[in-house]
Amino acid sequence: MNVEDDAKGKNSENGTIGASTDLPHDRVTVERFRETFPRARWSDRLKAWFVPGRTAERRINRWLAKIEAEQDHFADEKGRDAFAFEPIESPYLEAGPLALEIRTPYSKSVINDIREIPFARWDPDRRLWTVPYRALSDLRQRWRAIESAAKHSEPEARKQRMEAIKGTREEKASKARASERRRKRYPIPVDDLPPFDSAISTHWGVVFFNGSDGEFADGQTINAFYFPTMDAEVYIWATWRLGSLEELIATWPAKAPPIALELKRGWWFPTIEELRVARRAARSKLNADKRRSEKSSAGG
């Protein structure tokens, strides 16, 4: 449902000032609309319902907001009843009075899955996620993955995994990867450089390249930590940084996913899906920095 206006903010029908709106093909909704707006008439020219009056747009918008709120409330009641009949039993999920509440150990996988659920919201004060009951079906579809990732991120589970690989090649490889990433460098083909200070997708995520001093990158390091090198290709090291939320929001996504040649060279322009992941990470970092700043100010 929406209100359509011309450039002046009002529609006119046969010289009458007013506003028009589309309605769903729902007899009950149309009847309620006509009871609220008895002067409303169907306009064949506008292909919509027309309400005369200079305040028609404001009154229609208030009515639409009320209807949508009622629909949300009804959907929440249905979801609450469905959850009561068939609850999700999990230590990470509680049924709150207004919404379902999710509290898990920190996990990027959990965060990414929850963010795909419609209307899911992070509550910074209580340090948990809320999902309205009307989104219960979406939550059910993703819950197995969410719970599995949460269990995987439990401190005890992390500790057990670290103990299991202690002294093994896997531990050495993991430490080596972390050490290499801290260097904030990336191999780029010397004859096919990416634009600097622009959002670029890599095998390590979306980054902004700062520049390069021309140091050659050795193939052994590239193959071990980055991607398979192309035959006869010469690479140099480029430094990179993560983009700010503002920069990532201002970046236009690529119209198509990367082709095989772009994946082989190691960089390409980011798709909307890749930008969404980067934006979520940047937003989380921004919020975390803000909370640390607020705590520091309060402590001072």
CSV table of C-alpha atoms in Angstrom, one decimal:
chain,number,residue,atom,x,y,z
A,1,MET,CA,0.0,0.0,0.0
A,2,ASN,CA,1.4,3.4,-0.9
A,3,VAL,CA,0.3,7.0,-1.4
A,4,GLU,CA,1.2,8.4,-4.8
A,5,ASP,CA,1.7,12.2,-5.2
A,6,ASP,CA,2.7,14.4,-8.1
A,7,ALA,CA,5.6,16.8,-8.0
A,8,LYS,CA,3.7,19.3,-5.9
A,9,GLY,CA,2.9,16.6,-3.3
A,10,LYS,CA,-0.8,16.3,-4.2
A,11,ASN,CA,-2.9,14.6,-6.8
A,12,SER,CA,-5.9,16.1,-8.5
A,13,GLU,CA,-8.9,14.3,-9.9
A,14,ASN,CA,-11.1,16.4,-12.1
A,15,GLY,CA,-9.7,19.5,-10.6
A,16,THR,CA,-10.1,18.2,-7.0
A,17,ILE,CA,-7.1,18.4,-4.6
A,18,GLY,CA,-6.5,15.2,-2.8
A,19,ALA,CA,-4.3,12.0,-2.6
A,20,SER,CA,-4.5,8.5,-4.0
A,21,THR,CA,-3.4,5.2,-2.7
A,22,ASP,CA,-3.1,1.6,-3.8
A,23,LEU,CA,-4.8,-1.1,-1.7
A,24,PRO,CA,-4.4,-4.8,-1.7
A,25,HIS,CA,-7.2,-6.8,-3.4
A,26,ASP,CA,-8.6,-7.6,0.0
A,27,ARG,CA,-12.4,-7.0,0.5
A,28,VAL,CA,-12.0,-6.4,4.3
A,29,THR,CA,-9.2,-3.9,3.9
A,30,VAL,CA,-11.2,-2.0,1.2
A,31,GLU,CA,-14.3,-1.9,3.3
A,32,ARG,CA,-12.4,-0.6,6.3
A,33,PHE,CA,-10.8,2.0,4.1
A,34,ARG,CA,-14.1,3.2,2.7
A,35,GLU,CA,-15.6,3.4,6.3
A,36,THR,CA,-12.7,5.6,7.3
A,37,PHE,CA,-12.8,7.7,4.1
A,38,PRO,CA,-16.5,7.8,3.0
A,39,ARG,CA,-15.6,10.4,0.3
A,40,ALA,CA,-13.1,8.1,-1.3
A,41,ARG,CA,-13.7,7.1,-4.9
A,42,TRP,CA,-12.0,4.8,-7.4
A,43,SER,CA,-10.2,6.6,-10.1
A,44,ASP,CA,-9.8,4.9,-13.5
A,45,ARG,CA,-7.3,7.5,-14.6
A,46,LEU,CA,-5.0,7.0,-11.5
A,47,LYS,CA,-5.9,3.3,-11.2
A,48,ALA,CA,-6.1,3.9,-7.4
A,49,TRP,CA,-8.5,5.1,-4.7
A,50,PHE,CA,-8.7,8.9,-4.5
A,51,VAL,CA,-9.4,10.8,-1.3
A,52,PRO,CA,-10.3,14.5,-1.7
A,53,GLY,CA,-9.0,17.2,0.7
A,54,ARG,CA,-5.7,19.0,1.3
A,55,THR,CA,-4.9,16.8,4.3
A,56,ALA,CA,-5.8,13.6,2.5
A,57,GLU,CA,-2.2,12.4,2.2
A,58,ARG,CA,-1.5,12.8,5.9
A,59,ARG,CA,-4.8,11.1,6.9
A,60,ILE,CA,-4.1,8.2,4.5
A,61,ASN,CA,-0.6,7.7,5.8
A,62,ARG,CA,-1.8,7.6,9.4
A,63,TRP,CA,-4.4,5.0,8.5
A,64,LEU,CA,-1.9,2.9,6.6
A,65,ALA,CA,0.5,2.9,9.5
A,66,LYS,CA,-2.3,1.8,11.9
A,67,ILE,CA,-3.3,-1.0,9.5
A,68,GLU,CA,0.3,-2.2,9.2
A,69,ALA,CA,0.8,-2.1,13.0
A,70,GLU,CA,-2.4,-4.2,13.4
A,71,GLN,CA,-1.1,-6.7,10.8
A,72,ASP,CA,2.3,-7.0,12.6
A,73,HIS,CA,0.5,-7.5,15.9
A,74,PHE,CA,-1.7,-10.3,14.5
A,75,ALA,CA,1.3,-11.9,12.9
A,76,ASP,CA,3.2,-11.8,16.2
A,77,GLU,CA,0.3,-13.4,18.0
A,78,LYS,CA,0.2,-16.2,15.5
A,79,GLY,CA,3.9,-16.7,15.8
A,80,ARG,CA,3.7,-16.7,19.6
A,81,ASP,CA,1.0,-19.3,19.5
A,82,ALA,CA,3.0,-21.4,17.1
A,83,PHE,CA,6.1,-21.2,19.3
A,84,ALA,CA,4.1,-22.2,22.4
A,85,PHE,CA,2.7,-25.2,20.5
A,86,GLU,CA,6.1,-26.2,19.1
A,87,PRO,CA,8.9,-24.5,21.0
A,88,ILE,CA,12.6,-24.5,20.0
A,89,GLU,CA,14.4,-26.0,22.9
A,90,SER,CA,17.9,-24.4,23.2
A,91,PRO,CA,20.1,-22.8,25.9
A,92,TYR,CA,20.7,-20.0,23.4
A,93,LEU,CA,17.0,-19.0,22.9
A,94,GLU,CA,14.4,-17.7,25.3
A,95,ALA,CA,10.8,-16.6,24.7
A,96,GLY,CA,10.5,-13.0,25.8
A,97,PRO,CA,7.2,-11.1,26.3
A,98,LEU,CA,7.6,-9.2,23.1
A,99,ALA,CA,10.1,-11.2,21.0
A,100,LEU,CA,12.3,-14.2,20.9
A,101,GLU,CA,15.7,-13.5,22.5
A,102,ILE,CA,19.0,-15.0,21.3
A,103,ARG,CA,22.1,-14.9,23.4
A,104,THR,CA,25.2,-16.8,22.1
A,105,PRO,CA,29.0,-16.7,22.3
A,106,TYR,CA,30.5,-14.3,19.7
A,107,SER,CA,30.5,-15.9,16.3
A,108,LYS,CA,30.6,-14.3,12.8
A,109,SER,CA,28.6,-17.2,11.4
A,110,VAL,CA,25.9,-16.7,14.1
A,111,ILE,CA,25.7,-13.0,13.4
A,112,ASN,CA,25.5,-13.5,9.6
A,113,ASP,CA,22.7,-16.0,10.0
A,114,ILE,CA,20.7,-13.9,12.4
A,115,ARG,CA,21.0,-10.9,10.2
A,116,GLU,CA,19.3,-12.8,7.4
A,117,ILE,CA,16.2,-13.1,9.6
A,118,PRO,CA,13.6,-10.4,8.9
A,119,PHE,CA,13.2,-7.8,11.7
A,120,ALA,CA,16.1,-9.2,13.8
A,121,ARG,CA,17.6,-6.5,16.0
A,122,TRP,CA,20.7,-6.3,18.2
A,123,ASP,CA,20.0,-5.0,21.7
A,124,PRO,CA,23.3,-3.4,22.8
A,125,ASP,CA,22.1,-2.8,26.4
A,126,ARG,CA,21.2,-6.5,27.1
A,127,ARG,CA,23.8,-7.8,24.7
A,128,LEU,CA,21.4,-10.1,22.8
A,129,TRP,CA,19.5,-10.4,19.6
A,130,THR,CA,15.7,-10.1,19.4
A,131,VAL,CA,13.5,-11.7,16.7
A,132,PRO,CA,9.8,-10.8,16.6
A,133,TYR,CA,7.4,-13.8,16.8
A,134,ARG,CA,6.2,-13.0,13.3
A,135,ALA,CA,9.6,-14.1,12.0
A,136,LEU,CA,9.5,-17.5,13.7
A,137,SER,CA,9.4,-19.5,10.5
A,138,ASP,CA,12.5,-17.8,9.2
A,139,LEU,CA,14.2,-18.4,12.6
A,140,ARG,CA,13.3,-22.1,12.4
A,141,GLN,CA,14.9,-22.4,9.0
A,142,ARG,CA,18.2,-21.1,10.2
A,143,TRP,CA,18.2,-22.3,13.8
A,144,ARG,CA,20.2,-25.5,13.3
A,145,ALA,CA,23.1,-23.5,11.7
A,146,ILE,CA,22.9,-20.8,14.4
A,147,GLU,CA,22.9,-23.3,17.3
A,148,SER,CA,25.7,-25.4,15.7
A,149,ALA,CA,27.9,-22.3,15.2
A,150,ALA,CA,27.1,-21.1,18.8
A,151,LYS,CA,28.3,-24.4,20.2
A,152,HIS,CA,31.4,-24.3,18.1
A,153,SER,CA,32.2,-20.9,19.5
A,154,GLU,CA,31.8,-21.8,23.2
A,155,PRO,CA,35.1,-21.1,25.1
A,156,GLU,CA,35.4,-24.7,26.2
A,157,ALA,CA,35.0,-25.9,22.6
A,158,ARG,CA,37.6,-23.4,21.4
A,159,LYS,CA,39.9,-24.5,24.2
A,160,GLN,CA,39.5,-28.2,23.3
A,161,ARG,CA,40.2,-27.5,19.6
A,162,MET,CA,43.3,-25.6,20.5
A,163,GLU,CA,44.5,-28.4,22.7
A,164,ALA,CA,43.8,-31.0,20.0
A,165,ILE,CA,46.0,-29.3,17.5
A,166,LYS,CA,48.7,-28.2,19.9
A,167,GLY,CA,52.1,-28.9,18.5
A,168,THR,CA,50.7,-30.1,15.2
A,169,ARG,CA,51.3,-28.8,11.7
A,170,GLU,CA,47.7,-27.4,11.8
A,171,GLU,CA,48.6,-25.2,14.7
A,172,LYS,CA,51.7,-24.0,13.0
A,173,ALA,CA,49.8,-23.3,9.8
A,174,SER,CA,47.1,-21.4,11.7
A,175,LYS,CA,49.6,-19.2,13.5
A,176,ALA,CA,51.4,-18.6,10.2
A,177,ARG,CA,48.2,-17.5,8.5
A,178,ALA,CA,47.4,-15.1,11.4
A,179,SER,CA,50.9,-13.7,11.3
A,180,GLU,CA,50.7,-13.2,7.5
A,181,ARG,CA,47.4,-11.4,7.8
A,182,ARG,CA,48.7,-9.0,10.4
A,183,ARG,CA,51.2,-7.8,7.9
A,184,LYS,CA,48.3,-6.3,5.9
A,185,ARG,CA,49.9,-7.0,2.5
A,186,TYR,CA,48.5,-8.7,-0.6
A,187,PRO,CA,50.0,-9.9,-3.9
A,188,ILE,CA,48.8,-8.0,-7.0
A,189,PRO,CA,50.0,-8.6,-10.7
A,190,VAL,CA,52.5,-6.0,-11.6
A,191,ASP,CA,50.9,-5.5,-15.0
A,192,ASP,CA,47.3,-5.5,-13.8
A,193,LEU,CA,47.1,-3.3,-10.7
A,194,PRO,CA,43.8,-2.6,-8.9
A,195,PRO,CA,42.8,1.0,-8.4
A,196,PHE,CA,44.1,2.3,-5.0
A,197,ASP,CA,41.7,3.8,-2.4
A,198,SER,CA,38.7,2.0,-3.8
A,199,ALA,CA,36.8,-1.0,-2.5
A,200,ILE,CA,38.3,-4.1,-4.0
A,201,SER,CA,37.4,-7.7,-3.4
A,202,THR,CA,40.2,-10.2,-2.7
A,203,HIS,CA,40.5,-13.8,-1.5
A,204,TRP,CA,40.8,-12.2,2.0
A,205,GLY,CA,37.7,-10.0,1.7
A,206,VAL,CA,36.9,-6.5,0.7
A,207,VAL,CA,39.8,-4.1,1.3
A,208,PHE,CA,41.2,-0.7,0.2
A,209,PHE,CA,44.7,-0.8,-1.3
A,210,ASN,CA,47.0,2.0,0.0
A,211,GLY,CA,49.9,1.5,-2.5
A,212,SER,CA,53.0,-0.5,-3.2
A,213,ASP,CA,56.7,0.1,-2.9
A,214,GLY,CA,57.3,-2.4,-5.7
A,215,GLU,CA,58.7,-5.3,-3.6
A,216,PHE,CA,58.3,-8.5,-5.5
A,217,ALA,CA,56.1,-11.2,-3.9
A,218,ASP,CA,57.4,-14.7,-3.9
A,219,GLY,CA,55.3,-17.5,-5.4
A,220,GLN,CA,55.7,-19.8,-2.5
A,221,THR,CA,54.2,-17.3,0.0
A,222,ILE,CA,51.3,-16.5,-2.4
A,223,ASN,CA,50.5,-20.1,-3.0
A,224,ALA,CA,50.6,-20.9,0.7
A,225,PHE,CA,48.5,-18.1,2.1
A,226,TYR,CA,46.6,-16.3,-0.8
A,227,PHE,CA,45.8,-18.1,-4.1
A,228,PRO,CA,47.4,-20.2,-6.8
A,229,THR,CA,49.7,-18.0,-8.9
A,230,MET,CA,49.3,-17.8,-12.6
A,231,ASP,CA,52.2,-19.1,-14.8
A,232,ALA,CA,54.7,-16.5,-15.9
A,233,GLU,CA,52.8,-13.8,-13.8
A,234,VAL,CA,54.9,-11.4,-11.7
A,235,TYR,CA,53.4,-10.1,-8.5
A,236,ILE,CA,54.3,-7.3,-6.1
A,237,TRP,CA,53.2,-6.6,-2.6
A,238,ALA,CA,50.5,-4.0,-1.9
A,239,THR,CA,49.5,-2.7,1.5
A,240,TRP,CA,45.8,-2.6,2.4
A,241,ARG,CA,43.3,-1.3,5.0
A,242,LEU,CA,39.7,-2.1,5.8
A,243,GLY,CA,37.2,0.4,4.6
A,244,SER,CA,35.0,2.6,6.8
A,245,LEU,CA,31.2,2.0,6.9
A,246,GLU,CA,30.8,5.4,5.0
A,247,GLU,CA,33.2,4.3,2.3
A,248,LEU,CA,31.6,0.9,1.8
A,249,ILE,CA,28.1,2.4,1.7
A,250,ALA,CA,29.2,4.8,-1.0
A,251,THR,CA,30.7,2.0,-3.1
A,252,TRP,CA,28.6,0.8,-6.1
A,253,PRO,CA,28.5,-3.0,-6.5
A,254,ALA,CA,29.7,-4.8,-9.6
A,255,LYS,CA,26.9,-5.8,-11.9
A,256,ALA,CA,28.2,-9.3,-12.3
A,257,PRO,CA,30.2,-11.8,-10.2
A,258,PRO,CA,33.9,-12.2,-10.9
A,259,ILE,CA,35.0,-14.3,-13.9
A,260,ALA,CA,37.6,-17.0,-13.6
A,261,LEU,CA,40.4,-14.8,-14.9
A,262,GLU,CA,39.7,-12.2,-12.2
A,263,LEU,CA,39.7,-14.8,-9.5
A,264,LYS,CA,43.0,-16.1,-10.7
A,265,ARG,CA,44.7,-12.7,-10.7
A,266,GLY,CA,43.5,-12.3,-7.1
A,267,TRP,CA,41.3,-9.2,-7.1
A,268,TRP,CA,38.0,-8.0,-8.6
A,269,PHE,CA,35.3,-5.4,-8.0
A,270,PRO,CA,32.9,-6.4,-5.1
A,271,THR,CA,29.4,-7.7,-5.6
A,272,ILE,CA,26.5,-6.5,-3.5
A,273,GLU,CA,26.7,-9.7,-1.4
A,274,GLU,CA,30.4,-9.1,-0.7
A,275,LEU,CA,29.7,-5.5,0.2
A,276,ARG,CA,26.9,-6.5,2.6
A,277,VAL,CA,29.3,-8.7,4.5
A,278,ALA,CA,32.0,-5.9,4.6
A,279,ARG,CA,29.4,-3.3,5.7
A,280,ARG,CA,28.1,-5.5,8.5
A,281,ALA,CA,31.6,-6.0,9.8
A,282,ALA,CA,32.3,-2.3,9.5
A,283,ARG,CA,29.1,-1.4,11.3
A,284,SER,CA,29.9,-3.9,14.1
A,285,LYS,CA,33.3,-2.4,14.5
A,286,LEU,CA,31.9,1.1,14.6
A,287,ASN,CA,29.4,0.2,17.3
A,288,ALA,CA,32.1,-1.6,19.3
A,289,ASP,CA,34.3,1.5,19.1
A,290,LYS,CA,31.5,3.7,20.1
A,291,ARG,CA,30.7,1.5,23.2
A,292,ARG,CA,34.4,1.5,24.2
A,293,SER,CA,34.5,5.3,23.9
A,294,GLU,CA,31.3,5.7,26.0
A,295,LYS,CA,32.7,3.4,28.7
A,296,SER,CA,36.0,5.3,28.7
A,297,SER,CA,34.2,8.6,29.0
A,298,ALA,CA,32.0,7.3,31.8
A,299,GLY,CA,35.0,5.9,33.6
A,300,GLY,CA,36.9,9.2,33.3
